[in-house]
PDB file of C-alpha atoms in Angstrom:
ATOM      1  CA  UNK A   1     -78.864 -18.410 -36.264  1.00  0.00           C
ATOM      2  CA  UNK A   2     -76.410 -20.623 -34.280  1.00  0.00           C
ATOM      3  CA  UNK A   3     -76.589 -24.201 -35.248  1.00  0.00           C
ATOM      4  CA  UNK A   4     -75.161 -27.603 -34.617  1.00  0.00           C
ATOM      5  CA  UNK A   5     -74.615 -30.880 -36.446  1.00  0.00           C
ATOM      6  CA  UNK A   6     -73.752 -34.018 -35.527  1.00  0.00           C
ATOM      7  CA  UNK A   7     -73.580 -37.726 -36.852  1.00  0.00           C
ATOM      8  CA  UNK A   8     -76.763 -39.239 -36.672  1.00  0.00           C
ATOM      9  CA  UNK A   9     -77.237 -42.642 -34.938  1.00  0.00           C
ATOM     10  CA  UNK A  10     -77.225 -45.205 -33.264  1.00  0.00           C
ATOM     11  CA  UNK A  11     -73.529 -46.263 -33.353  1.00  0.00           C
ATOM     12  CA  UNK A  12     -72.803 -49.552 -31.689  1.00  0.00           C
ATOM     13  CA  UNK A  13     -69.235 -50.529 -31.211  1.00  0.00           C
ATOM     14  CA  UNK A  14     -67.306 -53.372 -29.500  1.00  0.00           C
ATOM     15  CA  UNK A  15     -65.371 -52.658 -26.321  1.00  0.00           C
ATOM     16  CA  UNK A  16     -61.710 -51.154 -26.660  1.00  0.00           C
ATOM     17  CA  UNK A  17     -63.007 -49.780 -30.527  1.00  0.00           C
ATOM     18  CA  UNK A  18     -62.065 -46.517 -31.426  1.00  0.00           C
ATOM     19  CA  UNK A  19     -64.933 -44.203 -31.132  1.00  0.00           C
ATOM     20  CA  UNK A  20     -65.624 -40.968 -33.082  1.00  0.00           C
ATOM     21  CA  UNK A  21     -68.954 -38.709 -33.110  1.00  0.00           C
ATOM     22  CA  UNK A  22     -68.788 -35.802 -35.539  1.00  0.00           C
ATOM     23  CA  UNK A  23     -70.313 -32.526 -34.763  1.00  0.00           C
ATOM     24  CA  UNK A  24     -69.727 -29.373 -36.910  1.00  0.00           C
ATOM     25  CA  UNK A  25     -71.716 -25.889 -36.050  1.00  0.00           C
ATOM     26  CA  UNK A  26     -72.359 -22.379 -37.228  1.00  0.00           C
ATOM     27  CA  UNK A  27     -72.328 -19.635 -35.157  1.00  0.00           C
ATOM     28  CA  UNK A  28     -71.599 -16.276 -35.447  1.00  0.00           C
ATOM     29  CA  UNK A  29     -69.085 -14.678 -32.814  1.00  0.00           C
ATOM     30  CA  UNK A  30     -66.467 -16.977 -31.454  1.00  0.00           C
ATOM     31  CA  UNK A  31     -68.362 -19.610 -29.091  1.00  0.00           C
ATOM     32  CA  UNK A  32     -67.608 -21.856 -26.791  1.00  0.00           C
ATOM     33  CA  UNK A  33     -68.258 -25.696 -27.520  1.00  0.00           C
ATOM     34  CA  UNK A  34     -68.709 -28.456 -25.660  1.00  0.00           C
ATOM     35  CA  UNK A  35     -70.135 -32.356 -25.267  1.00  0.00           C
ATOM     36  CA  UNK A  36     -72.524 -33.224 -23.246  1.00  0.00           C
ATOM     37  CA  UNK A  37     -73.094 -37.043 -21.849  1.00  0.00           C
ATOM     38  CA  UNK A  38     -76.765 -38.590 -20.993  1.00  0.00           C
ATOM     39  CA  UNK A  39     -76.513 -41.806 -19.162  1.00  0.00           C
ATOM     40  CA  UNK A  40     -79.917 -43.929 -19.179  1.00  0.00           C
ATOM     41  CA  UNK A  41     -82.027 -42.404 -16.458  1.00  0.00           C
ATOM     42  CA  UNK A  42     -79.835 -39.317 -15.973  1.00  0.00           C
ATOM     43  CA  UNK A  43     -79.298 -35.932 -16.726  1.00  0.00           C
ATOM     44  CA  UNK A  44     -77.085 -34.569 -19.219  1.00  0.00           C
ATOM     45  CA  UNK A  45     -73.383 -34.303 -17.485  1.00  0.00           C
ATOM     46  CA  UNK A  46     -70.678 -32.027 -19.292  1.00  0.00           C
ATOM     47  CA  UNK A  47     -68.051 -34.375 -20.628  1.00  0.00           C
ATOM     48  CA  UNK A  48     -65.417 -31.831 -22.273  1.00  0.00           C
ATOM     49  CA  UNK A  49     -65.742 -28.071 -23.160  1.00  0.00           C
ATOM     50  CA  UNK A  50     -63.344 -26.062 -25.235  1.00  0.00           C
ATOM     51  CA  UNK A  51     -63.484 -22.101 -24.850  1.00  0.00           C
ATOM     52  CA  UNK A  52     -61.526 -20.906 -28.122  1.00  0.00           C
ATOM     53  CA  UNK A  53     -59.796 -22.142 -31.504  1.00  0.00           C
ATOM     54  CA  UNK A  54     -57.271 -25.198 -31.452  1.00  0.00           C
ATOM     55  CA  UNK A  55     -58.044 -25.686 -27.838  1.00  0.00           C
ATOM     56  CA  UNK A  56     -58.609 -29.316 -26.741  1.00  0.00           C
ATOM     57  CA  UNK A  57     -61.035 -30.636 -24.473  1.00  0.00           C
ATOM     58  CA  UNK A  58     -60.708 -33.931 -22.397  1.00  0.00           C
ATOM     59  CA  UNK A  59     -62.335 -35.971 -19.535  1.00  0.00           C
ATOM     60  CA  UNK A  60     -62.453 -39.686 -18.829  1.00  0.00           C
ATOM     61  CA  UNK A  61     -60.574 -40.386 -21.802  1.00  0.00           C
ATOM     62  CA  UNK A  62     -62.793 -38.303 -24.530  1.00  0.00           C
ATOM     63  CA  UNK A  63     -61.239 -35.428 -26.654  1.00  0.00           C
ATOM     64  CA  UNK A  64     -62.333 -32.663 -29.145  1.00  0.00           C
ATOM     65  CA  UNK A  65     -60.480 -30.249 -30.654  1.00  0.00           C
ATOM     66  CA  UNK A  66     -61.932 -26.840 -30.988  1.00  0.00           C
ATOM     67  CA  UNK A  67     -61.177 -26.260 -34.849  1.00  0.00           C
ATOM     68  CA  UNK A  68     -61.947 -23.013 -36.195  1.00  0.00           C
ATOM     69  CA  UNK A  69     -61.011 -23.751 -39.515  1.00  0.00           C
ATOM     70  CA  UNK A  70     -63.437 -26.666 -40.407  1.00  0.00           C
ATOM     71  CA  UNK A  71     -65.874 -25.314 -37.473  1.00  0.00           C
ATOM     72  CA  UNK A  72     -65.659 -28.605 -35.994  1.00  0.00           C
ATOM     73  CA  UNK A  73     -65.240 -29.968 -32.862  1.00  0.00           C
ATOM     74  CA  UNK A  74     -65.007 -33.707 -33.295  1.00  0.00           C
ATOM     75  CA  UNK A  75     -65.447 -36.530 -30.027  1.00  0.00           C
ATOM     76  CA  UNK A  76     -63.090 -39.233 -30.212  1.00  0.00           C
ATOM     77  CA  UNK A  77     -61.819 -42.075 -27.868  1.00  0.00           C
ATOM     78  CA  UNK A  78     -59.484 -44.586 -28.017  1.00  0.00           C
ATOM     79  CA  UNK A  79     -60.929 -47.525 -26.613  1.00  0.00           C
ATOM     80  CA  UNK A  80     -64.303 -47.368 -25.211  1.00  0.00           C
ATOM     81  CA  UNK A  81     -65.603 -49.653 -22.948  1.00  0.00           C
ATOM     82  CA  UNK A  82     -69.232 -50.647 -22.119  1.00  0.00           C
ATOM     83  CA  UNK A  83     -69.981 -47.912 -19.501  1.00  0.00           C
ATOM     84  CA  UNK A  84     -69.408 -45.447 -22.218  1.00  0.00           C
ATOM     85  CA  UNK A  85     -72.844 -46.514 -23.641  1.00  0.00           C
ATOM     86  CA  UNK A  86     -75.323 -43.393 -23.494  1.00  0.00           C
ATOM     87  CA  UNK A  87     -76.378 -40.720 -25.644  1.00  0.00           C
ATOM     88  CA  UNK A  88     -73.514 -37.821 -26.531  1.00  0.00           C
ATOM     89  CA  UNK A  89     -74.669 -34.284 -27.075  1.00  0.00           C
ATOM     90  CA  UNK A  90     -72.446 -31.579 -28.748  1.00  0.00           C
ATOM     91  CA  UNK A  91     -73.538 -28.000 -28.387  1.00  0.00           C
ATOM     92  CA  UNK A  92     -72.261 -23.938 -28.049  1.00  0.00           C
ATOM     93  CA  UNK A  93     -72.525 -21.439 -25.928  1.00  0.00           C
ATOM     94  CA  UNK A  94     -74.387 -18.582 -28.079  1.00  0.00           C
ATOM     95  CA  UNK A  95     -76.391 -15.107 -27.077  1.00  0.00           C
ATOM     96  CA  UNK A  96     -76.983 -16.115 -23.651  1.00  0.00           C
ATOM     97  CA  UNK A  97     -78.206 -19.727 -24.405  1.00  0.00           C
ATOM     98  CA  UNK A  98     -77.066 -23.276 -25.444  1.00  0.00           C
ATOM     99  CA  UNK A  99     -77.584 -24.640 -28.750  1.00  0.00           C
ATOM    100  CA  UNK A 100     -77.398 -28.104 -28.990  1.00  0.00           C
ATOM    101  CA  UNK A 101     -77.167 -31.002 -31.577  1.00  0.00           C
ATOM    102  CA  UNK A 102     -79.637 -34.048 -32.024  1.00  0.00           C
ATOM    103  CA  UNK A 103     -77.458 -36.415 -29.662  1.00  0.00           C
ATOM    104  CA  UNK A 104     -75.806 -39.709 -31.038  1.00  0.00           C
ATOM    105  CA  UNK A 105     -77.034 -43.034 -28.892  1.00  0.00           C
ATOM    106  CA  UNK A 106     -73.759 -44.684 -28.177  1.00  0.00           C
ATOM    107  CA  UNK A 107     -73.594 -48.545 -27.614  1.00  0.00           C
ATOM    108  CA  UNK A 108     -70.835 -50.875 -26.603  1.00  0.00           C
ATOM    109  CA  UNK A 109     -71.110 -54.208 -26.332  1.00  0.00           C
ATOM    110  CA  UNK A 110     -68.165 -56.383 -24.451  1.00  0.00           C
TER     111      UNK A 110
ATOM    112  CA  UNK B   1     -72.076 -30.998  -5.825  1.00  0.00           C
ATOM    113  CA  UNK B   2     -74.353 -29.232  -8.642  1.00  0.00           C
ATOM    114  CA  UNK B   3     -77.500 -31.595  -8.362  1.00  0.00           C
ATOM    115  CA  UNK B   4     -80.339 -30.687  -9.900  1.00  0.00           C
ATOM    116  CA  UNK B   5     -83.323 -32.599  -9.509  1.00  0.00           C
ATOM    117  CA  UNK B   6     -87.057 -32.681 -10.801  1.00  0.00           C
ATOM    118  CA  UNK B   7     -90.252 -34.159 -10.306  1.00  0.00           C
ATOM    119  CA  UNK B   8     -92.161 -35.888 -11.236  1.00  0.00           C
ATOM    120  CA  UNK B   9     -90.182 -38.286 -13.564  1.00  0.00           C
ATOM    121  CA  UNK B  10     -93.026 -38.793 -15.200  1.00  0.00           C
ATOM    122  CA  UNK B  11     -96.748 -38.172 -15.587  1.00  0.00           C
ATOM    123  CA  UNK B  12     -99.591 -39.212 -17.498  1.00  0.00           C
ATOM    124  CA  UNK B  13    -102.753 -36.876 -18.023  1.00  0.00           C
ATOM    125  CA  UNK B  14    -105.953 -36.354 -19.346  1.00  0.00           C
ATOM    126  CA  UNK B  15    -106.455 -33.931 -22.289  1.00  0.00           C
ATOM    127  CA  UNK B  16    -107.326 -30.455 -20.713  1.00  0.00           C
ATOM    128  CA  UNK B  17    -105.677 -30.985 -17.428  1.00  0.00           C
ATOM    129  CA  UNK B  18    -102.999 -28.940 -16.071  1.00  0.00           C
ATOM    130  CA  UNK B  19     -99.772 -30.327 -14.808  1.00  0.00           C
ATOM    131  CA  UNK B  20     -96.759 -28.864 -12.915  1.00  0.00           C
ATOM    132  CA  UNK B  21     -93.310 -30.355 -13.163  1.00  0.00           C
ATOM    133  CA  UNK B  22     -90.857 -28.538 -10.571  1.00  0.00           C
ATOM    134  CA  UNK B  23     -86.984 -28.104 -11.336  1.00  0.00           C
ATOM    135  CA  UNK B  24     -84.847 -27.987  -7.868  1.00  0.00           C
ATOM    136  CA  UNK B  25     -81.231 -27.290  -7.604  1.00  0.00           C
ATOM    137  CA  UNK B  26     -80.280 -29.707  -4.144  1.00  0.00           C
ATOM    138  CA  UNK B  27     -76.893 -28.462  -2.984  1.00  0.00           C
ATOM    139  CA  UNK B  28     -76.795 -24.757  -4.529  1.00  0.00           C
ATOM    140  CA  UNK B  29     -78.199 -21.335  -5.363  1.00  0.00           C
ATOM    141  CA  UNK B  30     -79.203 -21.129  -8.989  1.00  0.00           C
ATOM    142  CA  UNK B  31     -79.670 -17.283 -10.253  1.00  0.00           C
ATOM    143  CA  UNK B  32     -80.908 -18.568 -13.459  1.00  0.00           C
ATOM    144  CA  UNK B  33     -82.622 -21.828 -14.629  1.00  0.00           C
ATOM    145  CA  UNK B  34     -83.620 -23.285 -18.256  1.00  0.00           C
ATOM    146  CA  UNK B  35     -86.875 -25.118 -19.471  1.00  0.00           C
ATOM    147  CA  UNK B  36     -86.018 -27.067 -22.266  1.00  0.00           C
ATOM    148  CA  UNK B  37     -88.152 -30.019 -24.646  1.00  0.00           C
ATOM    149  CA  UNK B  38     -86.844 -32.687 -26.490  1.00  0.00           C
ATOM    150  CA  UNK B  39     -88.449 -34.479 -29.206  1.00  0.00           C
ATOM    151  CA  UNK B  40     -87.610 -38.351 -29.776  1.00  0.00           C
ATOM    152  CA  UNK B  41     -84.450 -38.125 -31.718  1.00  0.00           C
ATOM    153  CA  UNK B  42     -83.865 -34.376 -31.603  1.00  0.00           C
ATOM    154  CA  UNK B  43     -81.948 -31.960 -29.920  1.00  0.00           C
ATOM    155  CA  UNK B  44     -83.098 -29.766 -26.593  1.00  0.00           C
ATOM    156  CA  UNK B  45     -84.851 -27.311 -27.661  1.00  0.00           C
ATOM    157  CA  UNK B  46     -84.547 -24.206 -25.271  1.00  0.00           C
ATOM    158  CA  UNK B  47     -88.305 -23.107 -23.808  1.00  0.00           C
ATOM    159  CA  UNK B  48     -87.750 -20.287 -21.695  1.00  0.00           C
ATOM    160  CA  UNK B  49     -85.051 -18.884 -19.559  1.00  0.00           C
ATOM    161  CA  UNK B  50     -85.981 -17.674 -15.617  1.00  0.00           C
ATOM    162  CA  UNK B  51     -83.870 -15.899 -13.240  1.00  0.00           C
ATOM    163  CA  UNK B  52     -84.985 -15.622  -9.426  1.00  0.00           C
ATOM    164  CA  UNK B  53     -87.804 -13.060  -8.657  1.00  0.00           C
ATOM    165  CA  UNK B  54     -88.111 -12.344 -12.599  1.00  0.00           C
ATOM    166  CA  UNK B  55     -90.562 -12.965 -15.135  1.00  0.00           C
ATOM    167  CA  UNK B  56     -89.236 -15.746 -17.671  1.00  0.00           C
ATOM    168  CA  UNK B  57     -88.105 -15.242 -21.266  1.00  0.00           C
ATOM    169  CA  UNK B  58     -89.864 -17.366 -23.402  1.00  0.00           C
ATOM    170  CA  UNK B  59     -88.131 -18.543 -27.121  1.00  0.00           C
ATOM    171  CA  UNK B  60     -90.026 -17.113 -30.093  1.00  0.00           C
ATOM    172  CA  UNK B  61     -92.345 -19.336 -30.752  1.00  0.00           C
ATOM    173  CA  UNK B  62     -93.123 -20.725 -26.909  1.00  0.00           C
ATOM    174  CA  UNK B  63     -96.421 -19.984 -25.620  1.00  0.00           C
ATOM    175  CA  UNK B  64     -96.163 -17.933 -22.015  1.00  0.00           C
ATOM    176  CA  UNK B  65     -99.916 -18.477 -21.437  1.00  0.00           C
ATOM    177  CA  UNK B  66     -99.542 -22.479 -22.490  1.00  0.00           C
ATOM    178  CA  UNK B  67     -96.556 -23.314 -20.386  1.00  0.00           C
ATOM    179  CA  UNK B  68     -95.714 -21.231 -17.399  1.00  0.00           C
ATOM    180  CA  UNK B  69     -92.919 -20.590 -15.498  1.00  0.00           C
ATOM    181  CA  UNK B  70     -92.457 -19.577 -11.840  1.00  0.00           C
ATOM    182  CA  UNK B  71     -89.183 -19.029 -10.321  1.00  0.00           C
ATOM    183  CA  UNK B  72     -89.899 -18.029  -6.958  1.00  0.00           C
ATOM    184  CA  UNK B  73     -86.378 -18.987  -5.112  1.00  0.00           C
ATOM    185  CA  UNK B  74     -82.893 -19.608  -6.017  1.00  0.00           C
ATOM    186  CA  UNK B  75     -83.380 -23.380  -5.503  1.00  0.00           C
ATOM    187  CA  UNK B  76     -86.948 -23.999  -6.874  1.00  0.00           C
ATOM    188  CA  UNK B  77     -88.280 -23.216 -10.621  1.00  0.00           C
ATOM    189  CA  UNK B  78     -91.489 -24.861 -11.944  1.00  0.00           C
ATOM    190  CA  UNK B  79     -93.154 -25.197 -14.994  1.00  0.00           C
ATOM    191  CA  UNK B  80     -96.679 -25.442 -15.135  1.00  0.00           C
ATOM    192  CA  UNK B  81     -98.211 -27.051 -18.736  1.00  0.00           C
ATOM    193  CA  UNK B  82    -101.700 -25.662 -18.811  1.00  0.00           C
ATOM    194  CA  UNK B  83    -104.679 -26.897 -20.768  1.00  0.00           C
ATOM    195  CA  UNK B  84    -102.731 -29.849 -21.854  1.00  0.00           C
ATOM    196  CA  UNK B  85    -103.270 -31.293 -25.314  1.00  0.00           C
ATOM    197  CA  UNK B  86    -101.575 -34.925 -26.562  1.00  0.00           C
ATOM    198  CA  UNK B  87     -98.902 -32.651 -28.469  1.00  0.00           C
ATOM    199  CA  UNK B  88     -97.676 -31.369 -25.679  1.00  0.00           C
ATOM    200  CA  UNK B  89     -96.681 -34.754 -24.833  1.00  0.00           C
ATOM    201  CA  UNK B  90     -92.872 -34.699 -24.526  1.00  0.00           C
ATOM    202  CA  UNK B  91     -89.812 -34.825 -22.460  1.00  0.00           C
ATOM    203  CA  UNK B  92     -89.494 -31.609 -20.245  1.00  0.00           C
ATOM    204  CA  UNK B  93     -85.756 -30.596 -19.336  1.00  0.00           C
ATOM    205  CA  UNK B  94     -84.662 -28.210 -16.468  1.00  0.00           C
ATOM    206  CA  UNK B  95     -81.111 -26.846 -15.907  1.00  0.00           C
ATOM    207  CA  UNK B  96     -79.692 -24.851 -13.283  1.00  0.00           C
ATOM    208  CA  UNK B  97     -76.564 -22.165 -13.451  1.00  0.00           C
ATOM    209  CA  UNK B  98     -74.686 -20.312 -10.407  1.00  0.00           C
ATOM    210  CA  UNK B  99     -74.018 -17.557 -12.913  1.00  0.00           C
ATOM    211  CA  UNK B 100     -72.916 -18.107 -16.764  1.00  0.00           C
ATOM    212  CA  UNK B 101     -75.513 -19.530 -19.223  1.00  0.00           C
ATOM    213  CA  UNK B 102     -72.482 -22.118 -20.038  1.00  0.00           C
ATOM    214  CA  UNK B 103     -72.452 -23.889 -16.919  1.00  0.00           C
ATOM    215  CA  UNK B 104     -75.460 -24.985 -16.442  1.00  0.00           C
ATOM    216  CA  UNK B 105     -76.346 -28.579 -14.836  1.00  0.00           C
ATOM    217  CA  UNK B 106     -79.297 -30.609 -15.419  1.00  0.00           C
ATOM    218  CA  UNK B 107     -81.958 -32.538 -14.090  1.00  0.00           C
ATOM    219  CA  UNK B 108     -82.925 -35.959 -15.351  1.00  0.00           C
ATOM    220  CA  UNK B 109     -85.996 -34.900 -16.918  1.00  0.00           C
ATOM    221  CA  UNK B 110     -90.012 -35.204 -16.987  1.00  0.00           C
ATOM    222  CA  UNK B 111     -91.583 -37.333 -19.546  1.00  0.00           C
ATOM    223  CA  UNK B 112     -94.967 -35.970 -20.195  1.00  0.00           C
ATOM    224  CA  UNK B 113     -97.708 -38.178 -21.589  1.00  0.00           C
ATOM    225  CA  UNK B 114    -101.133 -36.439 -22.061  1.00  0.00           C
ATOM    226  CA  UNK B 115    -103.941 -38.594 -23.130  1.00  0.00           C
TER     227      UNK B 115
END
């Protein structure tokens, strides 16, 4: 069945630190993909979604890259600051239902 | 818009009790909502699936009688945990979509601690 992997954490960075959070997946069909965000006490928010190959996703300063090739779809900022600390969920859209990965706990310290 | 909230945040219970968590979607009409669990350190794992006036569809491997779902109006959905037993102690997930499965929007979430 559909599946999705991503880094395992916690990853703690420094503010303005590049950030990256891997994800690959499996699916069968062509899905769409997309990262979710879970701020402490909240629930999950879409970030970024991407809808079909070499498409690219971005809010607040987050992209991913929809590659079909690696079946990928990678999270990466540039400089992240402390409010980007929270727990990042990448996930598809397959037969009628999200799949999503084991989150990665984000922390930035200033 | 798209706020979804639930309630209680959080419960504690006695082995054997029932509890009921509801899922409401504040500021629209949701034709479908999700029940999902997550496990410390794991991913949401998708419980059952409800659409207004409907009975739910329930994941292999989810128990209809254990954990049941009511979605009596486009802006309510609850899940009732019956008989509860210390593993069904988790953290209980509700989402809410206007129409496609891929827009969904969630609530904070119910952490269940049975005793």
């Amino acid at each position: 069945g559909d599946s999705v992997t991503q880094m395992e954490g916690p990853v703690t960075l420094s503010e303005e630190a590049f950030l990256t959070i891997n994800c690959t997946y499996t699916a069968t069909g062509y899905p769409s993909l997309f990262w979710y965000v879970q701020y402490p006490g909240e629930g999950l928010q879409l970030l970024l979604k991407a809808t079909k190959a070499d498409d690219k996703g971005s809010n607040k300063g987050f992209e991913a890259t929809y590659r079909k090739e690696t079946t990928s779809f990678h999270l990466e900022k540039g400089s992240v600051q402390v409010s980007d600390s929270a727990v990042y969920f990448c996930a598809l859209s397959g037969s009628e239902k999200l799949v999503f990965g084991k989150g990665t706990k984000l922390t930035v310290n200033p | 818009g798209a706020v979804v909230s639930q309630h209680p945040s959080w419960v504690i219970c006695k082995s054997g009790t029932s509890v009921k968590i509801e899922c409401r979607s504040l500021d629209f009409q949701a034709t479908t909502m999700f029940w999902y669990r997550q496990f410390p350190k794991q991913s949401l794992m998708l419980m059952a699936t409800s659409n207004e006036g409907s009975k739910a569809t329930y994941e292999q491997g989810v128990e209809k009688d254990k954990f049941l779902i009511n979605h009596a109006s486009l802006t309510l959905s609850t899940l009732t945990v019956t008989s509860a037993h210390p593993e069904d102690s988790s953290f209980y997930i509700c989402s809410a979509s206007r129409q496609a499965v891929e827009t969904q929007y969630f609530g904070p979430g119910t952490r269940l601690l049975v005793l």
